[in-house]
């Protein structure tokens, strides 16, 4: 079948529908495209797959990747018919097993052509492409059966992707009119709808850029220290910006907590000097858990003394923090010499610093002036600083994250000076990157469940930045 015959067939099979439909966005549309139906019709599936394959004639690439669900059957068909490797991007990450976002066999740097059934606004496609790029795949070309002509193809072009489509919706409309499938009124209504429902891609791009100026992707790119890059990667792949503060009193409690909350956190914060039975064995087991669940270990030691002492505190037994912590906190109340001393230990290749710039207590002495100065110092040492602990202010350098404690969904204070904010306030209003939750999780009846709830609230609140931008 040629393109026109196929379009008419798609109409007969209910893949192309004309009438009145309410889209996910709430928008009323005079047409609806449902390519999930084509799995029932092998001939049509094959025909569409071949038309899409023709679009790749000039392209060189290693893998095909179909966006679930509609394009999965199509990319599989193309892969089988033309002996091409296929990879699959999960809609939701697996909770067990290999924990991969992308299934299949591929290497970093491999090129991939991505296929979706319909390009609408293009935003969900961009998010898919970014997730694949995070895995090291290189994407230049995107295929789809239909361009809804809403501006998505332009947006994708603007982001540097080349879009190839079999049909534009306008073309389909003409085929339907010529083939007598729709009447004059439907034709006119649909045409008017297409012409008047284009997104302003300049506006979308500007909004997205503003919203993503401190996105985890950008953080990962701009951060200088390898631990910071790793953290940004963990946050994106696990979809969690939650750091659990494990302020318990024994090694057994800490390990039990780490195993329970591990799947839901990007970092575990410790105060190991508070553990009554601290030993190298505990650290060894904690390290195993951090690998099992893919989180970083952040020792909240808050170094604050003169350089000479700070160096000893960082490296000396029995804690030997420099040997195992992925990140440590440091005050700059003594000036930048604390950071310089920690650098001088030569141990900051595998440990990053977090500068305490502003505290969460109700009568903290960290005034705005102090906080901004502390952020300044953090910026001057961006090669070793992963972020700042702060409540209201952040570095404008996206490579320096803002980590915020004093987060609780149920309390405003603890009666001992601590003050709390809701995650929503932190992420969508204050621009926080990582929230630190202690008692809100480890004092709960079920810390595993509680951490999952915080994880979801934190992630949704972060996404609100995009939606409300
Ligand atoms: O200003 C601060 C800085 C820090 S690191 N306020 C804080 O509360 N913290 C730490 O965050 C504090 O040491 C504790 O480990 C955690 C907050 O615990 P929560 O039980 O109040 O959530």
Tab-separated table of C-alpha atoms and ligand atoms in Angstrom:
chain	number	residue	atom	x	y	z
A	1	UNK	CA	0.000	0.000	0.000
A	2	UNK	CA	1.179	3.501	-0.730
A	3	UNK	CA	0.895	6.285	1.821
A	4	UNK	CA	-2.603	7.313	0.788
A	5	UNK	CA	-3.995	3.767	0.696
A	6	UNK	CA	-2.482	3.082	4.065
A	7	UNK	CA	-3.996	6.255	5.542
A	8	UNK	CA	-7.448	5.220	4.337
A	9	UNK	CA	-6.940	1.741	5.763
A	10	UNK	CA	-5.885	3.257	9.097
A	11	UNK	CA	-9.160	5.162	9.107
A	12	UNK	CA	-11.146	1.957	8.463
A	13	UNK	CA	-9.319	0.240	11.347
A	14	UNK	CA	-10.144	3.045	13.793
A	15	UNK	CA	-6.550	4.188	14.129
A	16	UNK	CA	-7.410	7.602	12.691
A	17	UNK	CA	-10.640	8.854	14.189
A	18	UNK	CA	-12.589	12.030	13.524
A	19	UNK	CA	-15.232	13.360	15.933
A	20	UNK	CA	-14.884	15.124	19.259
A	21	UNK	CA	-12.200	13.981	21.657
A	22	UNK	CA	-10.802	15.317	24.900
A	23	UNK	CA	-7.037	14.993	24.998
A	24	UNK	CA	-4.956	14.313	28.126
A	25	UNK	CA	-4.238	18.030	28.327
A	26	UNK	CA	-7.965	18.768	28.498
A	27	UNK	CA	-7.919	20.204	24.981
A	28	UNK	CA	-10.880	19.271	22.756
A	29	UNK	CA	-9.657	17.855	19.476
A	30	UNK	CA	-11.616	16.994	16.307
A	31	UNK	CA	-9.366	14.005	15.600
A	32	UNK	CA	-7.655	11.246	17.542
A	33	UNK	CA	-4.786	8.940	16.611
A	34	UNK	CA	-4.575	5.549	18.289
A	35	UNK	CA	-1.648	3.590	16.916
A	36	UNK	CA	-1.782	1.087	19.767
A	37	UNK	CA	-4.481	-0.639	17.741
A	38	UNK	CA	-2.147	-1.661	14.934
A	39	UNK	CA	-0.729	-4.646	16.826
A	40	UNK	CA	-3.962	-6.378	15.826
A	41	UNK	CA	-3.150	-6.015	12.115
A	42	UNK	CA	0.232	-7.519	11.163
A	43	UNK	CA	0.068	-6.372	7.543
A	44	UNK	CA	-0.543	-2.780	8.523
A	45	UNK	CA	2.137	-2.973	11.187
A	46	UNK	CA	4.576	-4.209	8.597
A	47	UNK	CA	3.537	-1.576	6.095
A	48	UNK	CA	3.975	1.291	8.563
A	49	UNK	CA	7.283	-0.135	9.720
A	50	UNK	CA	8.565	-0.231	6.160
A	51	UNK	CA	7.502	3.370	5.504
A	52	UNK	CA	9.378	4.407	8.623
A	53	UNK	CA	12.387	2.336	7.634
A	54	UNK	CA	12.513	4.177	4.296
A	55	UNK	CA	13.049	7.386	6.269
A	56	UNK	CA	16.292	5.960	7.619
A	57	UNK	CA	17.761	5.203	4.156
A	58	UNK	CA	20.429	7.874	4.458
A	59	UNK	CA	21.123	7.422	8.153
A	60	UNK	CA	23.836	5.492	9.917
A	61	UNK	CA	23.038	4.242	13.386
A	62	UNK	CA	23.598	1.355	15.783
A	63	UNK	CA	20.193	0.861	17.396
A	64	UNK	CA	16.489	1.466	17.041
A	65	UNK	CA	14.515	2.506	20.091
A	66	UNK	CA	10.717	2.610	20.230
A	67	UNK	CA	8.965	4.746	22.812
A	68	UNK	CA	6.434	2.609	24.748
A	69	UNK	CA	3.824	1.584	24.050
A	70	UNK	CA	2.631	2.285	20.524
A	71	UNK	CA	6.074	2.441	18.943
A	72	UNK	CA	7.394	-0.736	20.581
A	73	UNK	CA	5.730	-3.065	18.097
A	74	UNK	CA	6.830	-0.827	15.236
A	75	UNK	CA	10.475	-0.651	16.257
A	76	UNK	CA	10.488	-4.422	16.871
A	77	UNK	CA	9.125	-5.011	13.385
A	78	UNK	CA	11.712	-2.708	11.826
A	79	UNK	CA	14.478	-4.364	13.823
A	80	UNK	CA	13.421	-7.855	12.776
A	81	UNK	CA	12.847	-7.013	9.119
A	82	UNK	CA	16.180	-5.240	8.762
A	83	UNK	CA	18.335	-7.118	11.277
A	84	UNK	CA	18.951	-4.067	13.406
A	85	UNK	CA	19.627	-4.070	17.127
A	86	UNK	CA	16.837	-2.656	19.236
A	87	UNK	CA	16.857	-1.144	22.699
A	88	UNK	CA	13.899	-0.342	24.926
A	89	UNK	CA	13.530	2.585	27.281
A	90	UNK	CA	11.428	1.707	30.287
A	91	UNK	CA	8.411	3.786	31.087
A	92	UNK	CA	9.007	3.189	34.795
A	93	UNK	CA	12.233	1.983	36.234
A	94	UNK	CA	12.304	-1.603	37.436
A	95	UNK	CA	12.284	-1.951	41.207
A	96	UNK	CA	14.374	-5.115	41.282
A	97	UNK	CA	17.096	-6.785	39.285
A	98	UNK	CA	19.482	-4.891	37.085
A	99	UNK	CA	17.803	-1.502	37.667
A	100	UNK	CA	18.419	-0.380	34.117
A	101	UNK	CA	16.487	2.435	32.472
A	102	UNK	CA	17.313	1.092	29.053
A	103	UNK	CA	17.140	-2.580	28.157
A	104	UNK	CA	19.225	-4.121	25.431
A	105	UNK	CA	22.893	-4.381	24.558
A	106	UNK	CA	24.634	-1.100	23.872
A	107	UNK	CA	27.814	0.811	24.610
A	108	UNK	CA	28.334	4.385	25.635
A	109	UNK	CA	28.644	6.475	22.483
A	110	UNK	CA	26.429	4.206	20.332
A	111	UNK	CA	24.045	6.037	18.034
A	112	UNK	CA	20.342	5.444	18.190
A	113	UNK	CA	17.296	6.381	16.140
A	114	UNK	CA	14.222	6.900	18.305
A	115	UNK	CA	10.703	6.161	17.094
A	116	UNK	CA	7.406	7.403	18.442
A	117	UNK	CA	3.980	7.076	16.903
A	118	UNK	CA	2.946	10.724	17.045
A	119	UNK	CA	4.866	13.944	17.662
A	120	UNK	CA	2.637	16.415	19.499
A	121	UNK	CA	4.232	19.159	21.594
A	122	UNK	CA	7.559	17.309	21.491
A	123	UNK	CA	8.154	17.829	25.204
A	124	UNK	CA	7.691	14.197	26.246
A	125	UNK	CA	9.937	13.153	23.369
A	126	UNK	CA	12.663	15.527	24.532
A	127	UNK	CA	12.428	14.018	28.009
A	128	UNK	CA	12.771	10.515	26.555
A	129	UNK	CA	15.774	11.572	24.488
A	130	UNK	CA	17.421	13.144	27.508
A	131	UNK	CA	16.956	9.925	29.488
A	132	UNK	CA	18.600	7.940	26.691
A	133	UNK	CA	21.449	10.435	26.449
A	134	UNK	CA	22.014	10.038	30.151
A	135	UNK	CA	22.849	6.412	29.402
A	136	UNK	CA	25.517	7.592	26.970
A	137	UNK	CA	23.540	7.056	23.772
A	138	UNK	CA	23.927	9.561	20.946
A	139	UNK	CA	20.728	10.627	19.224
A	140	UNK	CA	20.424	12.819	16.170
A	141	UNK	CA	17.355	11.464	14.405
A	142	UNK	CA	13.800	10.906	15.543
A	143	UNK	CA	11.106	9.129	13.532
A	144	UNK	CA	7.370	9.276	13.896
A	145	UNK	CA	4.372	8.187	11.890
A	146	UNK	CA	2.481	11.453	12.278
A	147	UNK	CA	3.491	15.009	13.005
A	148	UNK	CA	0.416	16.577	14.622
A	149	UNK	CA	1.800	19.933	13.492
A	150	UNK	CA	1.507	21.395	16.965
A	151	UNK	CA	5.050	22.666	16.953
A	152	UNK	CA	6.727	19.583	18.419
A	153	UNK	CA	8.867	18.952	15.351
A	154	UNK	CA	10.082	22.562	15.433
A	155	UNK	CA	10.871	22.293	19.117
A	156	UNK	CA	12.840	19.095	18.555
A	157	UNK	CA	14.701	20.710	15.662
A	158	UNK	CA	15.496	23.593	17.901
A	159	UNK	CA	17.002	21.183	20.423
A	160	UNK	CA	19.207	19.795	17.687
A	161	UNK	CA	17.255	16.672	16.683
A	162	UNK	CA	16.205	15.969	13.124
A	163	UNK	CA	12.604	14.792	12.845
A	164	UNK	CA	11.459	12.492	10.045
A	165	UNK	CA	7.756	11.699	9.753
A	166	UNK	CA	5.700	9.599	7.361
A	167	UNK	CA	2.688	11.932	7.480
A	168	UNK	CA	1.802	15.358	8.676
A	169	UNK	CA	-1.711	15.529	10.067
A	170	UNK	CA	-2.496	17.989	7.280
A	171	UNK	CA	-1.569	15.365	4.699
A	172	UNK	CA	-3.765	12.798	6.407
A	173	UNK	CA	-6.612	15.268	6.363
A	174	UNK	CA	-6.259	15.741	2.601
A	175	UNK	CA	-6.213	11.960	2.050
A	176	UNK	CA	-9.365	11.603	4.150
A	177	UNK	CA	-11.145	14.282	2.129
A	178	UNK	CA	-10.074	12.819	-1.203
A	179	UNK	CA	-11.012	9.316	-0.052
A	180	UNK	CA	-14.455	10.440	1.095
A	181	UNK	CA	-13.872	9.443	4.709
A	182	UNK	CA	-14.823	12.811	6.183
A	183	UNK	CA	-17.356	15.437	5.179
A	184	UNK	CA	-16.730	19.064	4.347
A	185	UNK	CA	-17.577	20.223	7.863
A	186	UNK	CA	-15.161	17.770	9.510
A	187	UNK	CA	-12.487	18.786	7.035
A	188	UNK	CA	-12.908	22.487	7.782
A	189	UNK	CA	-13.131	22.028	11.563
A	190	UNK	CA	-10.031	19.877	11.660
A	191	UNK	CA	-8.092	22.216	9.433
A	192	UNK	CA	-9.001	25.194	11.608
A	193	UNK	CA	-8.063	23.212	14.697
A	194	UNK	CA	-4.650	22.311	13.277
A	195	UNK	CA	-3.939	25.857	12.206
A	196	UNK	CA	-4.988	27.398	15.507
A	197	UNK	CA	-3.515	24.966	17.999
A	198	UNK	CA	0.165	25.260	17.380
A	199	UNK	CA	2.290	25.772	20.416
A	200	UNK	CA	4.530	28.736	20.477
A	201	UNK	CA	7.760	26.822	20.514
A	202	UNK	CA	9.870	29.875	21.293
A	203	UNK	CA	7.818	30.344	24.435
A	204	UNK	CA	8.002	26.666	25.390
A	205	UNK	CA	11.742	26.627	24.882
A	206	UNK	CA	12.253	29.770	26.956
A	207	UNK	CA	10.080	28.406	29.767
A	208	UNK	CA	11.855	25.082	29.711
A	209	UNK	CA	15.205	26.693	29.729
A	210	UNK	CA	14.313	28.835	32.698
A	211	UNK	CA	12.797	25.899	34.538
A	212	UNK	CA	15.735	23.668	33.810
A	213	UNK	CA	18.456	26.192	34.605
A	214	UNK	CA	19.046	24.233	37.791
A	215	UNK	CA	17.883	20.885	36.469
A	216	UNK	CA	19.752	17.781	37.557
A	217	UNK	CA	20.938	17.332	33.993
A	218	UNK	CA	22.476	20.781	34.009
A	219	UNK	CA	23.945	20.183	37.459
A	220	UNK	CA	25.552	16.989	36.186
A	221	UNK	CA	27.047	18.885	33.275
A	222	UNK	CA	28.289	21.899	35.191
A	223	UNK	CA	29.485	20.190	38.373
A	224	UNK	CA	33.243	19.827	38.573
A	225	UNK	CA	33.742	17.189	41.239
A	226	UNK	CA	33.139	13.561	40.147
A	227	UNK	CA	31.038	12.889	43.259
A	228	UNK	CA	28.739	15.776	42.314
A	229	UNK	CA	28.373	14.385	38.795
A	230	UNK	CA	27.626	10.965	40.228
A	231	UNK	CA	25.008	12.411	42.572
A	232	UNK	CA	23.263	14.210	39.696
A	233	UNK	CA	23.203	10.934	37.797
A	234	UNK	CA	21.773	8.989	40.738
A	235	UNK	CA	19.077	11.619	41.283
A	236	UNK	CA	18.004	11.408	37.656
A	237	UNK	CA	18.119	7.665	37.327
A	238	UNK	CA	16.384	6.900	40.640
A	239	UNK	CA	14.102	9.947	40.378
A	240	UNK	CA	14.833	10.900	43.946
A	241	UNK	CA	16.154	14.072	45.505
A	242	UNK	CA	15.850	12.674	49.002
A	243	UNK	CA	18.804	12.482	51.367
A	244	UNK	CA	17.882	10.573	54.502
A	245	UNK	CA	19.619	11.670	57.648
A	246	UNK	CA	20.299	8.488	59.614
A	247	UNK	CA	20.690	10.070	63.036
A	248	UNK	CA	20.444	6.829	64.984
A	249	UNK	CA	22.649	5.658	67.804
A	250	UNK	CA	24.012	2.253	66.865
A	251	UNK	CA	25.590	0.615	63.862
A	252	UNK	CA	22.861	-1.997	63.664
A	253	UNK	CA	20.153	0.663	63.558
A	254	UNK	CA	22.021	2.602	60.886
A	255	UNK	CA	22.498	-0.447	58.652
A	256	UNK	CA	18.886	-1.511	59.071
A	257	UNK	CA	17.725	1.988	58.155
A	258	UNK	CA	20.105	2.206	55.172
A	259	UNK	CA	18.797	-1.053	53.751
A	260	UNK	CA	15.177	-0.015	54.279
A	261	UNK	CA	15.384	3.467	52.762
A	262	UNK	CA	18.176	2.693	50.262
A	263	UNK	CA	15.944	2.236	47.196
A	264	UNK	CA	14.355	5.663	47.746
A	265	UNK	CA	17.321	7.909	48.469
A	266	UNK	CA	20.190	9.475	46.575
A	267	UNK	CA	22.255	10.030	49.729
A	268	UNK	CA	22.430	8.765	53.261
A	269	UNK	CA	23.646	11.363	55.731
A	270	UNK	CA	25.434	10.136	58.829
A	271	UNK	CA	26.718	11.477	62.137
A	272	UNK	CA	29.034	8.571	62.803
A	273	UNK	CA	30.484	10.247	65.894
A	274	UNK	CA	27.078	9.622	67.473
A	275	UNK	CA	27.226	5.861	66.952
A	276	UNK	CA	27.967	4.139	70.266
A	277	UNK	CA	29.635	1.205	68.505
A	278	UNK	CA	31.233	2.872	65.487
A	279	UNK	CA	33.739	0.528	63.807
A	280	UNK	CA	35.346	-0.060	60.384
A	281	UNK	CA	33.020	-3.060	60.031
A	282	UNK	CA	29.961	-0.801	60.110
A	283	UNK	CA	31.443	1.407	57.422
A	284	UNK	CA	32.284	-1.633	55.317
A	285	UNK	CA	28.710	-2.886	55.532
A	286	UNK	CA	27.353	0.578	54.848
A	287	UNK	CA	29.479	0.750	51.707
A	288	UNK	CA	28.033	-2.556	50.514
A	289	UNK	CA	24.520	-1.193	51.036
A	290	UNK	CA	25.386	2.040	49.229
A	291	UNK	CA	26.426	-0.016	46.210
A	292	UNK	CA	23.458	-2.332	46.432
A	293	UNK	CA	20.983	0.560	46.438
A	294	UNK	CA	23.073	3.125	44.564
A	295	UNK	CA	23.269	5.993	47.056
A	296	UNK	CA	26.111	8.172	48.324
A	297	UNK	CA	27.321	8.376	51.911
A	298	UNK	CA	27.479	11.862	53.318
A	299	UNK	CA	29.168	12.319	56.710
A	300	UNK	CA	27.782	15.449	58.315
A	301	UNK	CA	30.927	16.203	60.340
A	302	UNK	CA	30.657	20.006	59.949
A	303	UNK	CA	34.385	20.736	60.185
A	304	UNK	CA	34.784	24.201	61.680
A	305	UNK	CA	38.160	24.533	63.340
A	306	UNK	CA	41.504	25.973	62.270
A	307	UNK	CA	43.041	24.286	59.241
A	308	UNK	CA	45.554	22.234	61.194
A	309	UNK	CA	42.844	20.582	63.311
A	310	UNK	CA	40.394	20.161	60.437
A	311	UNK	CA	43.019	18.142	58.564
A	312	UNK	CA	43.371	15.783	61.507
A	313	UNK	CA	39.631	15.505	62.075
A	314	UNK	CA	39.121	14.538	58.447
A	315	UNK	CA	41.797	11.865	58.297
A	316	UNK	CA	42.448	10.590	61.821
A	317	UNK	CA	41.344	7.318	63.401
A	318	UNK	CA	39.039	6.042	64.669
A	319	UNK	CA	36.604	7.598	62.180
A	320	UNK	CA	39.004	7.898	59.177
A	321	UNK	CA	36.288	9.887	57.388
A	322	UNK	CA	38.490	10.686	54.397
A	323	UNK	CA	38.703	7.004	53.564
A	324	UNK	CA	35.023	6.324	53.073
A	325	UNK	CA	32.769	9.414	52.916
A	326	UNK	CA	31.550	10.504	49.470
A	327	UNK	CA	30.791	13.934	50.899
A	328	UNK	CA	31.399	15.848	54.126
A	329	UNK	CA	30.093	19.136	55.504
A	330	UNK	CA	32.376	22.009	56.335
A	331	UNK	CA	31.620	25.338	57.978
A	332	UNK	CA	33.418	28.407	56.686
A	333	UNK	CA	33.095	30.342	59.918
A	334	UNK	CA	36.897	30.156	60.066
A	335	UNK	CA	37.081	31.396	56.486
A	336	UNK	CA	38.189	29.478	53.429
A	337	UNK	CA	41.181	28.032	55.304
A	338	UNK	CA	39.010	25.091	56.397
A	339	UNK	CA	38.460	24.163	52.759
A	340	UNK	CA	42.088	24.724	51.882
A	341	UNK	CA	43.164	22.490	54.772
A	342	UNK	CA	40.860	19.718	53.617
A	343	UNK	CA	42.300	20.099	50.108
A	344	UNK	CA	45.807	19.881	51.518
A	345	UNK	CA	45.116	16.366	52.813
A	346	UNK	CA	45.152	15.252	49.167
A	347	UNK	CA	42.038	13.207	49.909
A	348	UNK	CA	39.408	15.189	48.061
A	349	UNK	CA	39.527	13.196	44.819
A	350	UNK	CA	36.874	10.830	46.100
A	351	UNK	CA	35.240	13.040	48.734
A	352	UNK	CA	33.397	16.259	47.903
A	353	UNK	CA	32.677	19.115	50.270
A	354	UNK	CA	29.348	20.623	51.215
A	355	UNK	CA	29.606	24.115	52.669
A	356	UNK	CA	27.196	24.905	55.505
A	357	UNK	CA	26.096	28.371	54.459
A	358	UNK	CA	22.854	28.829	56.345
A	359	UNK	CA	21.349	26.882	59.226
A	360	UNK	CA	17.800	25.811	59.839
A	361	UNK	CA	17.521	26.798	63.490
A	362	UNK	CA	15.103	29.516	64.532
A	363	UNK	CA	17.730	31.942	65.868
A	364	UNK	CA	20.662	31.012	63.650
A	365	UNK	CA	23.515	33.487	63.372
A	366	UNK	CA	23.887	32.743	59.669
A	367	UNK	CA	22.579	36.098	58.460
A	368	UNK	CA	21.974	36.787	54.792
A	369	UNK	CA	25.374	38.478	54.600
A	370	UNK	CA	27.115	35.470	56.136
A	371	UNK	CA	25.254	33.042	53.904
A	372	UNK	CA	26.067	34.891	50.693
A	373	UNK	CA	29.713	35.138	51.706
A	374	UNK	CA	29.778	31.413	52.460
A	375	UNK	CA	28.243	30.690	49.046
A	376	UNK	CA	30.962	32.890	47.542
A	377	UNK	CA	33.640	30.795	49.215
A	378	UNK	CA	31.924	27.629	47.970
A	379	UNK	CA	32.004	29.020	44.420
A	380	UNK	CA	35.695	29.860	44.698
A	381	UNK	CA	36.318	26.180	45.450
A	382	UNK	CA	33.934	24.687	42.937
A	383	UNK	CA	36.520	22.044	42.053
A	384	UNK	CA	35.940	20.342	45.410
A	385	UNK	CA	32.558	21.711	46.529
A	386	UNK	CA	29.434	19.746	45.634
A	387	UNK	CA	26.938	22.116	47.181
A	388	UNK	CA	25.823	24.288	50.038
A	389	UNK	CA	23.557	23.532	52.960
A	390	UNK	CA	21.161	26.452	52.930
A	391	UNK	CA	17.531	27.422	53.379
A	392	UNK	CA	16.911	30.486	51.221
A	393	UNK	CA	19.900	31.181	49.037
A	394	UNK	CA	21.714	29.182	46.407
A	395	UNK	CA	24.729	29.573	44.227
A	396	UNK	CA	23.985	30.763	40.720
A	397	UNK	CA	26.479	28.190	39.512
A	398	UNK	CA	24.261	25.201	38.601
A	399	UNK	CA	27.213	22.954	39.385
A	400	UNK	CA	26.856	23.792	43.075
A	401	UNK	CA	23.752	22.198	44.508
A	402	UNK	CA	21.507	23.496	47.240
A	403	UNK	CA	20.887	20.925	49.971
A	404	UNK	CA	18.258	21.739	52.534
A	405	UNK	CA	17.606	20.139	55.929
A	406	UNK	CA	14.730	21.095	58.196
A	407	UNK	CA	12.235	19.304	55.970
A	408	UNK	CA	9.157	17.643	57.377
A	409	UNK	CA	5.647	17.234	56.016
A	410	UNK	CA	4.004	17.153	59.445
A	411	UNK	CA	5.902	19.436	61.820
A	412	UNK	CA	6.983	23.078	61.875
A	413	UNK	CA	9.486	22.752	64.760
A	414	UNK	CA	10.985	20.234	67.191
A	415	UNK	CA	10.985	22.275	70.416
A	416	UNK	CA	14.788	22.453	70.392
A	417	UNK	CA	15.362	25.175	67.850
A	418	UNK	CA	14.934	23.185	64.647
A	419	UNK	CA	12.475	24.651	62.143
A	420	UNK	CA	10.854	22.763	59.282
A	421	UNK	CA	9.546	23.480	55.820
A	422	UNK	CA	7.378	21.328	53.578
A	423	UNK	CA	9.188	19.763	50.568
A	424	UNK	CA	6.867	21.626	48.222
A	425	UNK	CA	7.978	24.964	49.652
A	426	UNK	CA	11.606	23.862	49.375
A	427	UNK	CA	11.580	22.602	45.791
A	428	UNK	CA	9.023	24.602	43.923
A	429	UNK	CA	9.520	27.921	45.729
A	430	UNK	CA	13.083	28.016	47.017
A	431	UNK	CA	14.853	26.157	44.245
A	432	UNK	CA	16.285	23.412	46.464
A	433	UNK	CA	18.025	20.482	44.742
A	434	UNK	CA	18.315	17.929	47.553
A	435	UNK	CA	16.165	17.706	50.680
A	436	UNK	CA	17.501	16.231	53.895
A	437	UNK	CA	14.984	14.434	56.084
A	438	UNK	CA	15.903	12.898	59.430
A	439	UNK	CA	13.246	12.265	62.062
A	440	UNK	CA	10.466	12.516	59.477
A	441	UNK	CA	11.750	9.149	58.220
A	442	UNK	CA	13.731	7.266	60.832
A	443	UNK	CA	11.216	7.899	63.604
A	444	UNK	CA	8.317	6.675	61.456
A	445	UNK	CA	6.767	3.253	62.134
A	446	UNK	CA	7.779	2.155	58.666
A	447	UNK	CA	10.850	4.100	57.476
A	448	UNK	CA	10.910	2.259	54.124
A	449	UNK	CA	7.382	3.351	53.288
A	450	UNK	CA	7.932	6.813	54.708
A	451	UNK	CA	11.036	7.294	52.568
A	452	UNK	CA	9.069	6.238	49.507
A	453	UNK	CA	6.429	8.852	50.337
A	454	UNK	CA	9.061	11.579	50.814
A	455	UNK	CA	10.774	10.505	47.619
A	456	UNK	CA	7.562	10.894	45.637
A	457	UNK	CA	6.612	14.204	47.249
A	458	UNK	CA	10.138	15.540	46.637
A	459	UNK	CA	10.125	14.498	43.007
A	460	UNK	CA	6.633	15.854	42.273
A	461	UNK	CA	7.522	19.143	43.988
A	462	UNK	CA	10.668	19.385	41.876
A	463	UNK	CA	8.684	18.752	38.678
A	464	UNK	CA	6.293	21.556	39.625
A	465	UNK	CA	9.144	23.933	38.865
A	466	UNK	CA	8.831	22.902	35.222
A	467	UNK	CA	5.080	22.963	35.123
A	468	UNK	CA	4.644	26.305	36.792
A	469	UNK	CA	7.536	28.051	35.114
B	1	LIG	O1	21.119	23.837	59.308
B	1	LIG	C1	21.146	22.628	59.415
B	1	LIG	C2	22.167	21.851	58.863
B	1	LIG	C3	22.106	20.474	58.994
B	1	LIG	S1	23.296	19.552	58.167
B	1	LIG	N1	20.121	21.982	60.045
B	1	LIG	C4	20.086	20.630	60.189
B	1	LIG	O2	19.103	20.134	60.734
B	1	LIG	N2	21.088	19.862	59.673
B	1	LIG	C5	21.107	18.390	59.847
B	1	LIG	O3	19.974	17.829	59.231
B	1	LIG	C6	21.067	17.948	61.301
B	1	LIG	O4	22.369	17.750	61.779
B	1	LIG	C7	20.268	16.654	61.243
B	1	LIG	O5	21.148	15.569	61.040
B	1	LIG	C8	19.388	16.797	60.025
B	1	LIG	C9	17.974	17.216	60.328
B	1	LIG	O6	17.298	16.210	61.004
B	1	LIG	P1	15.724	16.282	61.298
B	1	LIG	O7	15.493	15.110	62.210
B	1	LIG	O8	15.428	17.579	62.000
B	1	LIG	O9	15.037	16.141	59.982
